[in-house]
GROMACS .gro file of C-alpha atoms in nm:
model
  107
    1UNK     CA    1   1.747  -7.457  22.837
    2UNK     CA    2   1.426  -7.341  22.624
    3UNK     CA    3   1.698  -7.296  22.357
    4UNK     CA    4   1.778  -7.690  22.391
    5UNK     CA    5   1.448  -7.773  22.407
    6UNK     CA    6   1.326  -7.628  22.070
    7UNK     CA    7   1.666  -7.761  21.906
    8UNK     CA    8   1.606  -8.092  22.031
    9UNK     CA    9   1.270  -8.081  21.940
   10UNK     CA   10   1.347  -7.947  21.564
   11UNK     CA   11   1.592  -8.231  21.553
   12UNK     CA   12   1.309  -8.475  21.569
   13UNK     CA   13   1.099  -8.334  21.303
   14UNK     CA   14   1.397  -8.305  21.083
   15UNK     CA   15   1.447  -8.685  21.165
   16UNK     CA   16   1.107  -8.787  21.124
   17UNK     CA   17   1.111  -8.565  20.799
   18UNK     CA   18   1.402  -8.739  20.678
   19UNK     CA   19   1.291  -9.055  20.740
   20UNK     CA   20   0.965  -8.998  20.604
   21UNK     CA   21   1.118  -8.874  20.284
   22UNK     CA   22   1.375  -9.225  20.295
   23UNK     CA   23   1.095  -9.416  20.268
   24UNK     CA   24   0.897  -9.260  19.993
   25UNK     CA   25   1.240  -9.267  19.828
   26UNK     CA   26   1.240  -9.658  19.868
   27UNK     CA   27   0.876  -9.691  19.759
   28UNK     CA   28   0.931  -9.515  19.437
   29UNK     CA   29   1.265  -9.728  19.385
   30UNK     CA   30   1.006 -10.026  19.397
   31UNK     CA   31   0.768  -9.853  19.232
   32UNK     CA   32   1.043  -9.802  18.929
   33UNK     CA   33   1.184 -10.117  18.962
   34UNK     CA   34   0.833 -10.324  18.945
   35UNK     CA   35   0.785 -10.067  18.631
   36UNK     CA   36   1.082 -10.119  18.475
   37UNK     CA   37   1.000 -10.518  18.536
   38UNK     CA   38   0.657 -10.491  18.326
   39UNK     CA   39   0.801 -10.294  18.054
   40UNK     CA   40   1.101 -10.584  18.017
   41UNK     CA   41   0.818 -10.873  18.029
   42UNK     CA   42   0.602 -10.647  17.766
   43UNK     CA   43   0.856 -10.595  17.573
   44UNK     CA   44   0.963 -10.949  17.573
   45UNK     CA   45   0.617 -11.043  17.454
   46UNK     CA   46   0.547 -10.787  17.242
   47UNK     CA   47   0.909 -10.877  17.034
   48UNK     CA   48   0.760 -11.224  17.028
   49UNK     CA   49   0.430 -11.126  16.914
   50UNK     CA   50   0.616 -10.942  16.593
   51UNK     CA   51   0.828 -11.244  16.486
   52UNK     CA   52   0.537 -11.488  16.478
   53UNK     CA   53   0.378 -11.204  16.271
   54UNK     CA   54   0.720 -11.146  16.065
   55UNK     CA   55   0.746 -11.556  16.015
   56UNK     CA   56   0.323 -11.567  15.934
   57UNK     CA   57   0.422 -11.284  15.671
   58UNK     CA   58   0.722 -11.466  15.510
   59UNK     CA   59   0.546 -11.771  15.504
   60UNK     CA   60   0.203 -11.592  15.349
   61UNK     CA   61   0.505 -11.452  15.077
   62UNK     CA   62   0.682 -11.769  15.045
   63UNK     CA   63   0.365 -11.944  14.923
   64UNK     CA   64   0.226 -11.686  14.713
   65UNK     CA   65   0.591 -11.727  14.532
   66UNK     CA   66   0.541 -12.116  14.507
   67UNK     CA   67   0.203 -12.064  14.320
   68UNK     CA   68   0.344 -11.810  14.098
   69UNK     CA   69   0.714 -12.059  14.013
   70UNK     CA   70   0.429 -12.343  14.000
   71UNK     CA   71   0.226 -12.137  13.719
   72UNK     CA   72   0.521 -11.981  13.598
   73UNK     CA   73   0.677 -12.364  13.514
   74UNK     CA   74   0.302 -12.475  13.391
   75UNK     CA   75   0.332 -12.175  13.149
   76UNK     CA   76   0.703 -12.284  13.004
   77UNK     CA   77   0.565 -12.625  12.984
   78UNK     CA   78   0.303 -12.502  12.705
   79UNK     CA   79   0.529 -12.274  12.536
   80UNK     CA   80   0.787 -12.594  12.520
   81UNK     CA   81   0.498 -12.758  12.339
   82UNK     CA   82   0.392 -12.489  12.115
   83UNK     CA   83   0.755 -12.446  11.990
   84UNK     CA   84   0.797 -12.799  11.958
   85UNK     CA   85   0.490 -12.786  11.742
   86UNK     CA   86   0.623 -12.481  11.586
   87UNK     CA   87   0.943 -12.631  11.485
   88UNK     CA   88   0.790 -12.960  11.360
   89UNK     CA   89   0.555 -12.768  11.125
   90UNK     CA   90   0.879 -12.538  11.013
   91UNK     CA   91   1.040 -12.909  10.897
   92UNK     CA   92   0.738 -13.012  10.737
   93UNK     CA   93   0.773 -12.673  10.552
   94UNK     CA   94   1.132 -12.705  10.480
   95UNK     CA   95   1.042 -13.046  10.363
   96UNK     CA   96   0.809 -12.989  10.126
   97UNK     CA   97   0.973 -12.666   9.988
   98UNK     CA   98   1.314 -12.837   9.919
   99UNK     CA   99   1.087 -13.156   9.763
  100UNK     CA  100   0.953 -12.911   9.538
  101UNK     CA  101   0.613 -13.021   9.657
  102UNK     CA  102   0.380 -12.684   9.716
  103UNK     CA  103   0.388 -12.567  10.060
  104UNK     CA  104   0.006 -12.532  10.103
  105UNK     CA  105  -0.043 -12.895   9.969
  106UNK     CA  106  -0.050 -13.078  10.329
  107UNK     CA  107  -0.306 -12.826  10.443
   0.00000   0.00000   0.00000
C-alpha cells in the first residue's frame, strides 16, 4: 500500500509539474506573440518613416534639378544672343568685304 501511496503521490507532482510547465509554455506563447505584434507595428512605422524620408529626398533632388534646367535654359538663352550677335557682325563682315569697303571701317 506504501508502494501506492508514494506512486500516487509522485503522480501529483508530475501533474502539478506538468501543469506548471503548460502554463509557462502559454505565457511565453503570449509573451512571443505580443513580441512578434510590436515588431510588425515597428516595422510598419519604421517602413513609413523611410518613404517620407525617400519622397523628402526625391523631392530635395527634384528641385535642385529644376534650378539647375532653370539656369541651364537662362545660360542657352545668352549664348542664343551672343551667336545671334555673332552672326550679325559675321554679315556685316561679309558685307563690307564683298563691297570692297575695308573691314575695319565700321569700327
Amino acid at each position: 500500500m506504501d508502494f501506492v501511496n508514494t506512486v500516487k503521490t509522485r503522480m501529483a507532482k508530475v501533474k502539478f509539474i506538468v501543469s506548471d510547465v503548460l502554463i509557462r509554455v502559454k505565457d511565453i506563447e503570449d509573451s512571443l506573440k505580443k513580441i512578434k505584434s510590436e515588431m510588425i507595428v515597428s516595422q510598419d512605422r519604421l517602413n513609413e518613416q523611410l518613404m517620407e524620408e525617400f519622397n523628402w529626398a526625391i523631392r530635395e533632388a527634384l528641385g535642385e534639378f529644376v534650378r539647375k534646367n532653370e539656369n541651364f535654359e537662362a545660360l542657352v538663352e545668352l549664348m542664343q544672343g551672343e551667336i545671334k550677335k555673332l552672326k550679325s557682325e559675321l554679315s556685316s563682315i561679309k558685307a563690307a568685304k564683298d563691297g570692297g569697303v575695308p573691314i575695319w571701317s565700321n569700327y
